[in-house]
Short mmCIF file of C-alpha atoms in Angstrom, two decimals:
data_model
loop_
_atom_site.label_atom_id
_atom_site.label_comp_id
_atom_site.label_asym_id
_atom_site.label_seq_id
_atom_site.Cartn_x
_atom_site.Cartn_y
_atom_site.Cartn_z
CA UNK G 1351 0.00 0.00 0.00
CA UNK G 1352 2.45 2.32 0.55
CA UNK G 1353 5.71 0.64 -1.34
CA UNK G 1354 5.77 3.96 -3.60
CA UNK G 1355 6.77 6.23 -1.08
CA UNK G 1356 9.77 5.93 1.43
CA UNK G 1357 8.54 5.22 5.58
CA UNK G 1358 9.68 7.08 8.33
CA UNK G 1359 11.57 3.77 10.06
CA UNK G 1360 10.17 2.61 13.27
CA UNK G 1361 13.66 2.42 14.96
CA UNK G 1362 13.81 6.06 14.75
CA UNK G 1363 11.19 7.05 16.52
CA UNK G 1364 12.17 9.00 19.90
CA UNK G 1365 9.85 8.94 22.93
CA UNK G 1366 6.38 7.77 22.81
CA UNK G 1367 7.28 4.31 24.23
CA UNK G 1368 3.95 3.32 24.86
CA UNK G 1369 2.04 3.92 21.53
CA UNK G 1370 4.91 1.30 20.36
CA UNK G 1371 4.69 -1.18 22.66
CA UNK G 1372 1.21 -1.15 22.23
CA UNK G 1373 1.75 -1.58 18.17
CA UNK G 1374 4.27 -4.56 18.51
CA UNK G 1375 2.85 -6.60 20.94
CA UNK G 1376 -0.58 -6.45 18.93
CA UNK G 1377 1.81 -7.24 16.09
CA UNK G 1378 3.67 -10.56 17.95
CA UNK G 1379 -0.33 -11.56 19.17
CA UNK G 1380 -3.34 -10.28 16.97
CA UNK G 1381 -5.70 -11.55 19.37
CA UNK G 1382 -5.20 -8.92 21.43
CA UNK G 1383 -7.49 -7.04 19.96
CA UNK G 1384 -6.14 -3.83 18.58
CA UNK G 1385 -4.88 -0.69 19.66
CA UNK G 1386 -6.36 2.67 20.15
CA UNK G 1387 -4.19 5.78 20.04
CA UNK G 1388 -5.28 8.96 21.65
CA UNK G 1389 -3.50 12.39 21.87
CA UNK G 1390 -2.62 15.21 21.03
CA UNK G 1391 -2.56 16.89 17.36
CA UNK G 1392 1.09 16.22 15.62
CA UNK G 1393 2.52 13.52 18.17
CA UNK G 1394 3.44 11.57 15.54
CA UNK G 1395 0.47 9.31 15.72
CA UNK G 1396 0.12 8.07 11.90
CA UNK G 1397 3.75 8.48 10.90
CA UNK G 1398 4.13 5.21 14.14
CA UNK G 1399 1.15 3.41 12.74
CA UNK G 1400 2.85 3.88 9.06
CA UNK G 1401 6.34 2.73 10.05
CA UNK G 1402 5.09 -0.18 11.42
CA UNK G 1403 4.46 -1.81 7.61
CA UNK G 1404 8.15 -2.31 7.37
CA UNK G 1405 8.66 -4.66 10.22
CA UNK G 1406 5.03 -6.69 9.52
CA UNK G 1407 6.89 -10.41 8.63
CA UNK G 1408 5.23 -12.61 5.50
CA UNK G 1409 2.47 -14.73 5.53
CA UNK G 1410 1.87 -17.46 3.28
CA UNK G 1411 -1.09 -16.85 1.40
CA UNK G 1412 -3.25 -18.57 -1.74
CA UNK G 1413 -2.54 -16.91 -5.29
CA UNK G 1414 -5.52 -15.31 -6.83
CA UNK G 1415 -7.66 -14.98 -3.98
CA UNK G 1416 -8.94 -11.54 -3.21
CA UNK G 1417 -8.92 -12.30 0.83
CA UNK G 1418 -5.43 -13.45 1.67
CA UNK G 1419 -6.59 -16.96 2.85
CA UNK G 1420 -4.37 -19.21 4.94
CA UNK G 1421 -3.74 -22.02 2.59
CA UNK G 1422 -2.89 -24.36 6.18
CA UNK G 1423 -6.12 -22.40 8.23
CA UNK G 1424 -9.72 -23.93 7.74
CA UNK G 1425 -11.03 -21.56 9.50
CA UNK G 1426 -9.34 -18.73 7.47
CA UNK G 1427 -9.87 -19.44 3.87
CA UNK G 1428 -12.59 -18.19 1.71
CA UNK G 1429 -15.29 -20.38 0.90
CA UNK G 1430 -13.36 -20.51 -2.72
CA UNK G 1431 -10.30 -21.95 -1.46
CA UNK G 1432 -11.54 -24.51 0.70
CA UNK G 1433 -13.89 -25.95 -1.52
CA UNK G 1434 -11.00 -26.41 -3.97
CA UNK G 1435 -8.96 -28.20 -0.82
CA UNK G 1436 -11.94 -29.97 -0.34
CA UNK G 1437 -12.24 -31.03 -4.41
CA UNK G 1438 -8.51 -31.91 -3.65
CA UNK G 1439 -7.87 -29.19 -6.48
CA UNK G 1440 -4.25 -27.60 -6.02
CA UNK G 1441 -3.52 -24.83 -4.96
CA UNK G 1442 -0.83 -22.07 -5.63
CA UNK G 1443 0.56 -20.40 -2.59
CA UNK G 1444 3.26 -17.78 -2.41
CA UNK G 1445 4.36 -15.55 0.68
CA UNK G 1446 3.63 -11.43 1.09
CA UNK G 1447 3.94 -9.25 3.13
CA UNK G 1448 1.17 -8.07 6.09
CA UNK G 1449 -0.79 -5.62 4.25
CA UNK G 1450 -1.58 -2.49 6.01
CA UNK G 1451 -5.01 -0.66 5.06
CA UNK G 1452 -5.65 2.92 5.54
CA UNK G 1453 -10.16 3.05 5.68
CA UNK G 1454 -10.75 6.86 4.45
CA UNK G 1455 -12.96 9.09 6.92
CA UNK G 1456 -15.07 9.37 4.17
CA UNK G 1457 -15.74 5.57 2.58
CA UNK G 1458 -19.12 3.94 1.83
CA UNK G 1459 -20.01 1.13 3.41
CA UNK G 1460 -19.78 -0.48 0.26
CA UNK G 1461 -16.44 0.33 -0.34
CA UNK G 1462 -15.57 -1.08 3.60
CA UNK G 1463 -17.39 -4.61 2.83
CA UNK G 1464 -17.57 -5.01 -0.87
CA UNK G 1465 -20.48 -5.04 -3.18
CA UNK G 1466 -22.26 -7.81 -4.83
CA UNK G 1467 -22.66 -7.12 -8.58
CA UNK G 1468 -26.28 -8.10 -8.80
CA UNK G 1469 -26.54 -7.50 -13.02
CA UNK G 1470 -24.04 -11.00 -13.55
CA UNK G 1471 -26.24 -12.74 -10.58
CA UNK G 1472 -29.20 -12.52 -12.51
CA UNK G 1473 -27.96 -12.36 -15.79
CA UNK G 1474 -25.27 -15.08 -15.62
CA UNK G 1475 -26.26 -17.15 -11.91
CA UNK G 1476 -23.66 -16.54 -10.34
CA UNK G 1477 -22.25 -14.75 -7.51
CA UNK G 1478 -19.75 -11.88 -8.23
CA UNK G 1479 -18.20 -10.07 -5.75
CA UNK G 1480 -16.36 -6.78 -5.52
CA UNK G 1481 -14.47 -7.35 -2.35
CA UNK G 1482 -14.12 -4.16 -0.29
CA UNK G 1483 -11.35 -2.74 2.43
CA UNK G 1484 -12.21 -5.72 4.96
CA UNK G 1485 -11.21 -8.51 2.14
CA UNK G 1486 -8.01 -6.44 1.74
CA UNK G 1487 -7.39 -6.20 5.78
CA UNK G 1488 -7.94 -10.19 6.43
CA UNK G 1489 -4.92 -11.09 8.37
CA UNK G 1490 -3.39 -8.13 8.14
CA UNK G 1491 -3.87 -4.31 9.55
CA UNK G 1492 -6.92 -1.92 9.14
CA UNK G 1493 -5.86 1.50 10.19
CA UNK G 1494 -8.54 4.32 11.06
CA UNK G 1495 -7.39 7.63 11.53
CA UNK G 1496 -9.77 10.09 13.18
CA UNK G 1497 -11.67 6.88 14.36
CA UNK G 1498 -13.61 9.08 16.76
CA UNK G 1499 -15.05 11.26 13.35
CA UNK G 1500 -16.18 7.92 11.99
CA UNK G 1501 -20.04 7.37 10.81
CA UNK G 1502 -21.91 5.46 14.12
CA UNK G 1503 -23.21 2.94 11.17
CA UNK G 1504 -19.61 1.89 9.95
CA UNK G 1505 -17.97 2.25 12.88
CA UNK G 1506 -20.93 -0.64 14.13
CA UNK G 1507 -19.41 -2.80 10.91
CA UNK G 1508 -16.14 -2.81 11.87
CA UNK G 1509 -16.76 -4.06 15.18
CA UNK G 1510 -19.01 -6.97 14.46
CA UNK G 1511 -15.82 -7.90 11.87
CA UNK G 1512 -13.45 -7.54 14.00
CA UNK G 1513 -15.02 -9.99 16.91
CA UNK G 1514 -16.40 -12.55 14.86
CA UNK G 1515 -13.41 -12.56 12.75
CA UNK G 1516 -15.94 -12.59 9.17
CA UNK G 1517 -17.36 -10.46 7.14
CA UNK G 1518 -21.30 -10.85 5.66
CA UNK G 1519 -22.68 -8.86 2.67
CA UNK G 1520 -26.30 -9.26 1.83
CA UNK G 1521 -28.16 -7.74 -0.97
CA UNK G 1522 -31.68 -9.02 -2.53
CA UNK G 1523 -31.50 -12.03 -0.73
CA UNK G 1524 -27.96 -13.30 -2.46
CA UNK G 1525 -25.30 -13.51 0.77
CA UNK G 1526 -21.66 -14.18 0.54
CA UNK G 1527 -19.35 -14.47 3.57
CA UNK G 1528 -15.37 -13.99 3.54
CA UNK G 1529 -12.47 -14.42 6.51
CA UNK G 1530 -11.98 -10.74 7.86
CA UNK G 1531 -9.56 -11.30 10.63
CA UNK G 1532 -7.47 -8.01 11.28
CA UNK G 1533 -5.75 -5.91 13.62
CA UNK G 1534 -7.62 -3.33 14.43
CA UNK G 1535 -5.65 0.40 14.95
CA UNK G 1536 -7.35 3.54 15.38
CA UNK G 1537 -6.50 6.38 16.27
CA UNK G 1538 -7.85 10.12 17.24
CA UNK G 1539 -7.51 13.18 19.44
CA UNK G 1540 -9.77 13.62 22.75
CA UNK G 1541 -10.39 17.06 21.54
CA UNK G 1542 -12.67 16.09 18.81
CA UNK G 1543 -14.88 13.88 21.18
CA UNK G 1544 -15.06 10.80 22.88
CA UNK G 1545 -15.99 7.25 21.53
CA UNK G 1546 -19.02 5.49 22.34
CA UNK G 1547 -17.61 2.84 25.46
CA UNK G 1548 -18.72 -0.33 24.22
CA UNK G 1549 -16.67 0.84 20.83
CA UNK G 1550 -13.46 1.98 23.40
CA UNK G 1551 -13.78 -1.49 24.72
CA UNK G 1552 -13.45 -3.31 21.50
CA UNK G 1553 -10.35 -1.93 21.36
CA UNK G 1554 -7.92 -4.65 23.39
CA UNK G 1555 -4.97 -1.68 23.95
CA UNK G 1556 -5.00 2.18 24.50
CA UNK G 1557 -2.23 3.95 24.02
CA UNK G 1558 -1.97 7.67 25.61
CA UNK G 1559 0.36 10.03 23.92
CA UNK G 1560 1.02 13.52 24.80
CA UNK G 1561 3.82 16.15 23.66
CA UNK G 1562 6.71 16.11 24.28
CA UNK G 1563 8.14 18.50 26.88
CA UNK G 1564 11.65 18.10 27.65
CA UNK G 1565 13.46 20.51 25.17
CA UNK G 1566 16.53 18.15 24.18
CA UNK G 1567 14.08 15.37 22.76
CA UNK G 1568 12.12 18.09 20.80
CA UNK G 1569 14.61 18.95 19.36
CA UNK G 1570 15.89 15.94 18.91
CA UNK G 1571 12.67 14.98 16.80
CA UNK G 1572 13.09 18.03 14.61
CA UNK G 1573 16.12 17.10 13.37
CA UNK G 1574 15.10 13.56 12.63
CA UNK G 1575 12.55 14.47 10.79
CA UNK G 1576 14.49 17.14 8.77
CA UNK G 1577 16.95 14.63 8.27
CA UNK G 1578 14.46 12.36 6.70
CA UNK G 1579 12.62 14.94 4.72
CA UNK G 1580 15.70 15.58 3.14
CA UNK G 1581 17.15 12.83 1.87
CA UNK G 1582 14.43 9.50 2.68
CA UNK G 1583 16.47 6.94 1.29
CA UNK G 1584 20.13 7.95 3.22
CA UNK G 1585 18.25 8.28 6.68
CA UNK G 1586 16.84 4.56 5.83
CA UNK G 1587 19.73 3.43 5.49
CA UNK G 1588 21.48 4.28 8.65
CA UNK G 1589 18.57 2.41 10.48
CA UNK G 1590 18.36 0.12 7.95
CA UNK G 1591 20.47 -2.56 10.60
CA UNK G 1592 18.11 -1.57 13.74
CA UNK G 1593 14.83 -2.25 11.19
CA UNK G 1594 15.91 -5.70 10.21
CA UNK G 1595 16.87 -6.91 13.48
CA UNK G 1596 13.13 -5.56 15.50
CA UNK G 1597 11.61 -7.26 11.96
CA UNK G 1598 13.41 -10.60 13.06
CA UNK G 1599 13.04 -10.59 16.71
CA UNK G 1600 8.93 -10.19 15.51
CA UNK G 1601 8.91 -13.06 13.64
CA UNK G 1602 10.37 -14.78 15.84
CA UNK G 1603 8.31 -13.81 18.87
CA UNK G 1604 5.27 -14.62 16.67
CA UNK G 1605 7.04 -18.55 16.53
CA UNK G 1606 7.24 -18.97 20.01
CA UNK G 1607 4.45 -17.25 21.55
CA UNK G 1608 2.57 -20.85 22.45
CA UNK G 1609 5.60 -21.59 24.90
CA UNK G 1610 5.25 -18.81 27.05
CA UNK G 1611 3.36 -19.72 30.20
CA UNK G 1612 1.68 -17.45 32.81
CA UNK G 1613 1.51 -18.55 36.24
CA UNK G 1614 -1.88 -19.38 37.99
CA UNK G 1615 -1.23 -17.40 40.87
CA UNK G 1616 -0.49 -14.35 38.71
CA UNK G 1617 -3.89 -15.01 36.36
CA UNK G 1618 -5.61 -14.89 39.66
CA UNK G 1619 -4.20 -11.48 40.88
CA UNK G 1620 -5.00 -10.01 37.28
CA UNK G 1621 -8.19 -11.24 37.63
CA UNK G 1622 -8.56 -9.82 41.01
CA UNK G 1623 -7.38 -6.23 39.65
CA UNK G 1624 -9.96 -6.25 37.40
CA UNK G 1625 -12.78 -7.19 39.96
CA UNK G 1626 -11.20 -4.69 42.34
CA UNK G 1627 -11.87 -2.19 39.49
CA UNK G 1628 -15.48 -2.98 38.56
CA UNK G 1629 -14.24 -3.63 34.89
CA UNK G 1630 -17.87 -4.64 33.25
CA UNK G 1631 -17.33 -7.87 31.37
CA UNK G 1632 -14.39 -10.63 30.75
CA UNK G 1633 -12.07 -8.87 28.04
CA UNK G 1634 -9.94 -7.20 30.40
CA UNK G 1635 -8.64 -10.02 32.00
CA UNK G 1636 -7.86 -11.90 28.94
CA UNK G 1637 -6.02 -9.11 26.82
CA UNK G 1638 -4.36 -8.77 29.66
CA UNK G 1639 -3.16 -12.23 30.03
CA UNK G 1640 -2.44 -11.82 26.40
CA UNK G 1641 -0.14 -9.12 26.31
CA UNK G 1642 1.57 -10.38 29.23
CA UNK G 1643 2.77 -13.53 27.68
CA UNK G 1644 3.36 -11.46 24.26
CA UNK G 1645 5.50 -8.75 26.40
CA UNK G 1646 7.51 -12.09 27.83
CA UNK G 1647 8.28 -13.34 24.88
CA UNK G 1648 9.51 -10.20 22.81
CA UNK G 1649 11.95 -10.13 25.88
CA UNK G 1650 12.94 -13.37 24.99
CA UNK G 1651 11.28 -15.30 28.29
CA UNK G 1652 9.28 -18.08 28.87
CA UNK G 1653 7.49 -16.96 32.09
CA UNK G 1654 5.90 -14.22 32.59
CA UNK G 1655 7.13 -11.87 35.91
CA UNK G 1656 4.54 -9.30 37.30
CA UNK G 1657 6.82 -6.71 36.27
CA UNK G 1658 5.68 -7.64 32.43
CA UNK G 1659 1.73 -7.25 33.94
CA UNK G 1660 2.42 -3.97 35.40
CA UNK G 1661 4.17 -3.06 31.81
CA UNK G 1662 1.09 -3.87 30.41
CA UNK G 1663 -1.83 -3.66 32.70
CA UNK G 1664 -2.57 0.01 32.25
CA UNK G 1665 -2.93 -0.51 28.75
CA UNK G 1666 -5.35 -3.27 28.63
CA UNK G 1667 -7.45 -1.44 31.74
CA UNK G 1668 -8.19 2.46 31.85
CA UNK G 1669 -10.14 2.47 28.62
CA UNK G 1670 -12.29 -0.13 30.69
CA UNK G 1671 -12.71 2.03 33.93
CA UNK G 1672 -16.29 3.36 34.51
CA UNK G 1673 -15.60 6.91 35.08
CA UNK G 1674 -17.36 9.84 35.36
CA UNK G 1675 -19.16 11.60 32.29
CA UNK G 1676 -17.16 14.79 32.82
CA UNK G 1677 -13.45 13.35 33.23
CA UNK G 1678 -11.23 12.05 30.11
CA UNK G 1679 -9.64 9.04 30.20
CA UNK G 1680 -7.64 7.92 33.59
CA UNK G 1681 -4.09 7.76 32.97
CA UNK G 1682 -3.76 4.73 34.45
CA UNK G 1683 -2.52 5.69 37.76
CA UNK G 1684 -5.61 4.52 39.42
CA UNK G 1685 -4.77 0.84 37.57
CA UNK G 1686 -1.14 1.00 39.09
CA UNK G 1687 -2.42 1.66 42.30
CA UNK G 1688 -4.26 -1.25 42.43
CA UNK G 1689 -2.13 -3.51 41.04
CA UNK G 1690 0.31 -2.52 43.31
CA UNK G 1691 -1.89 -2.91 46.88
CA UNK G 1692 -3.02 -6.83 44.95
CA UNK G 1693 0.54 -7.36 44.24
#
């Protein structure tokens, strides 16, 4: 998507630690659930979520086929592929990259899920399909910037996607269903309003970001970036080392993710957190069991330590919090406090 034009490279990002450990550990487990970014205007939100494409590793995927379908994944192919598997029809596979997918503030919904081109059903029987942005996003990355300007309708759409892990169009009574399993990043500044809770909850990650203040980093970032606008290909370069070894120690996080174990005694206290809290509902305590073990094993452990849970727990909680119509977001002090009297 954006192979034209040269990327800002992740590895030179200063500051803002916790907008990308929030995008790599989503990146090592895509169950988690997503990330949502808040803060301020020109904090570098997008140019993060963009540099991330570089370090994405490949998937193997079936040629041809509009939605990326695992070739090894029942549950992830398209209803094309596996009834050529099941016809014990080959199949061509070849490896890409994790596509990224920007959804424009201003896209139909039939441009999100695709359109059914009802002239060549009834003309010819059968079913053609203009796959939209969520065929293009299955297994990869749907990015929404300004998520908290999207319409109610699509925003609705995107959810039921992204937790049942499909994607249903209907028109006229014809209905075809494709694999649209994605991670979902959006991102937004409180200024512009608030999101709806049950859509903040969705999310399995939020990231706070706010300026930075202290002068030497500022200035710091200025010259990074003039650096870069300068001459794109020369700054790449020099982090060209630092991008392929983060892109390596992904993949191979992604291998051994099923080894890492979490203690019971430590599931127990997270769970406890969360009742201590009054977090409505069950997703709490398992993104943060999730991003846990993915913390653990981006460090290169097999166990997790509490000290990866209070890394994460913030993250996974204060977008949970019930809170008070009037305040913004807690910064996730109140979440450290309690983690720290249950631990």
């Amino acid at each position: 998507m954006f192979a034209n034009r040269p990327i800002f490279p992740f590895t030179a990002i200063v500051g803002q630690e916790e907008m990308k450990l929030s995008l790599i550990l989503n990146v090592i487990d895509p169950k988690i659930g997503g990330v949502m970014i808040m803060g301020d205007r020109g904090t570098g939100k997008s140019t993060t979520v963009r540099a991330l494409v570089d370090l994405l590793p490949e998937i193997l995927v079936v040629v041809d086929d509009p939605f990326n379908s695992d070739p090894e994944d029942p549950e992830n192919m398209s209803d094309f592929v596996r009834e050529k598997i099941n016809n014990h029809e080959s199949v061509l596979t070849k490896t890409k990259k994790i596509s990224m997918v920007d959804l424009p503030l201003g896209a139909t919904e039939d441009r999100v899920c695709g359109t059914i081109d009802l002239e060549k059903a009834l003309t010819e029987g059968i079913k053609a399909f203009e796959p939209g942005l969520l065929a293009q996003a299955n297994r990869g990355i749907l990015y929404v910037d300004e998520v908290n300007l999207l319409d109610d309708h699509l925003v609705d759409v995107l959810l039921d996607a992204a937790a049942s892990g499909w994607n249903t169009v209907e028109r006229e009574g014809i209905s075809i269903s494709h694999p649209a399993r994605f991670i979902l990043i959006g991102s937004g500044n409180p200024e512009e309003g608030e999101l709806r809770p049950q859509l903040l909850d969705r999310f399995g990650l939020h990231a706070q970001i706010g300026t930075v203040q202290d002068p030497e980093l500022r200035v710091q970032i200025v010259e990074q970036r003039a650096a870069f606008d300068e001459s794109p290909l020369a700054f790449r370069e020099k982090y060209e080392q630092q991008q392929n070894k983060l892109t390596d120690l992904l993949f191979s996080a992604r291998q051994r993710l099923n080894h890492v174990q979490i203690d019971s005694n430590l599931r127990m206290k997270i769970s406890h957190v969360c009742a201590t809290l009054n977090i409505d509902g069950l997703r709490g305590d398992i993104v943060t069991n999730r991003a846990a073990k993915a913390l653990a094993c981006f460090e290169g452990r097999q166990y997790v330590t509490s000290e990866d849970i209070l890394k994460v727990i913030p993250l996974c909680l204060r977008h949970r919090l019930r809170k008070d119509p009037l305040e913004t977001i807690d910064s996730g002090e109140k979440v450290r406090e309690t983690f720290q009297k249950i631990f």
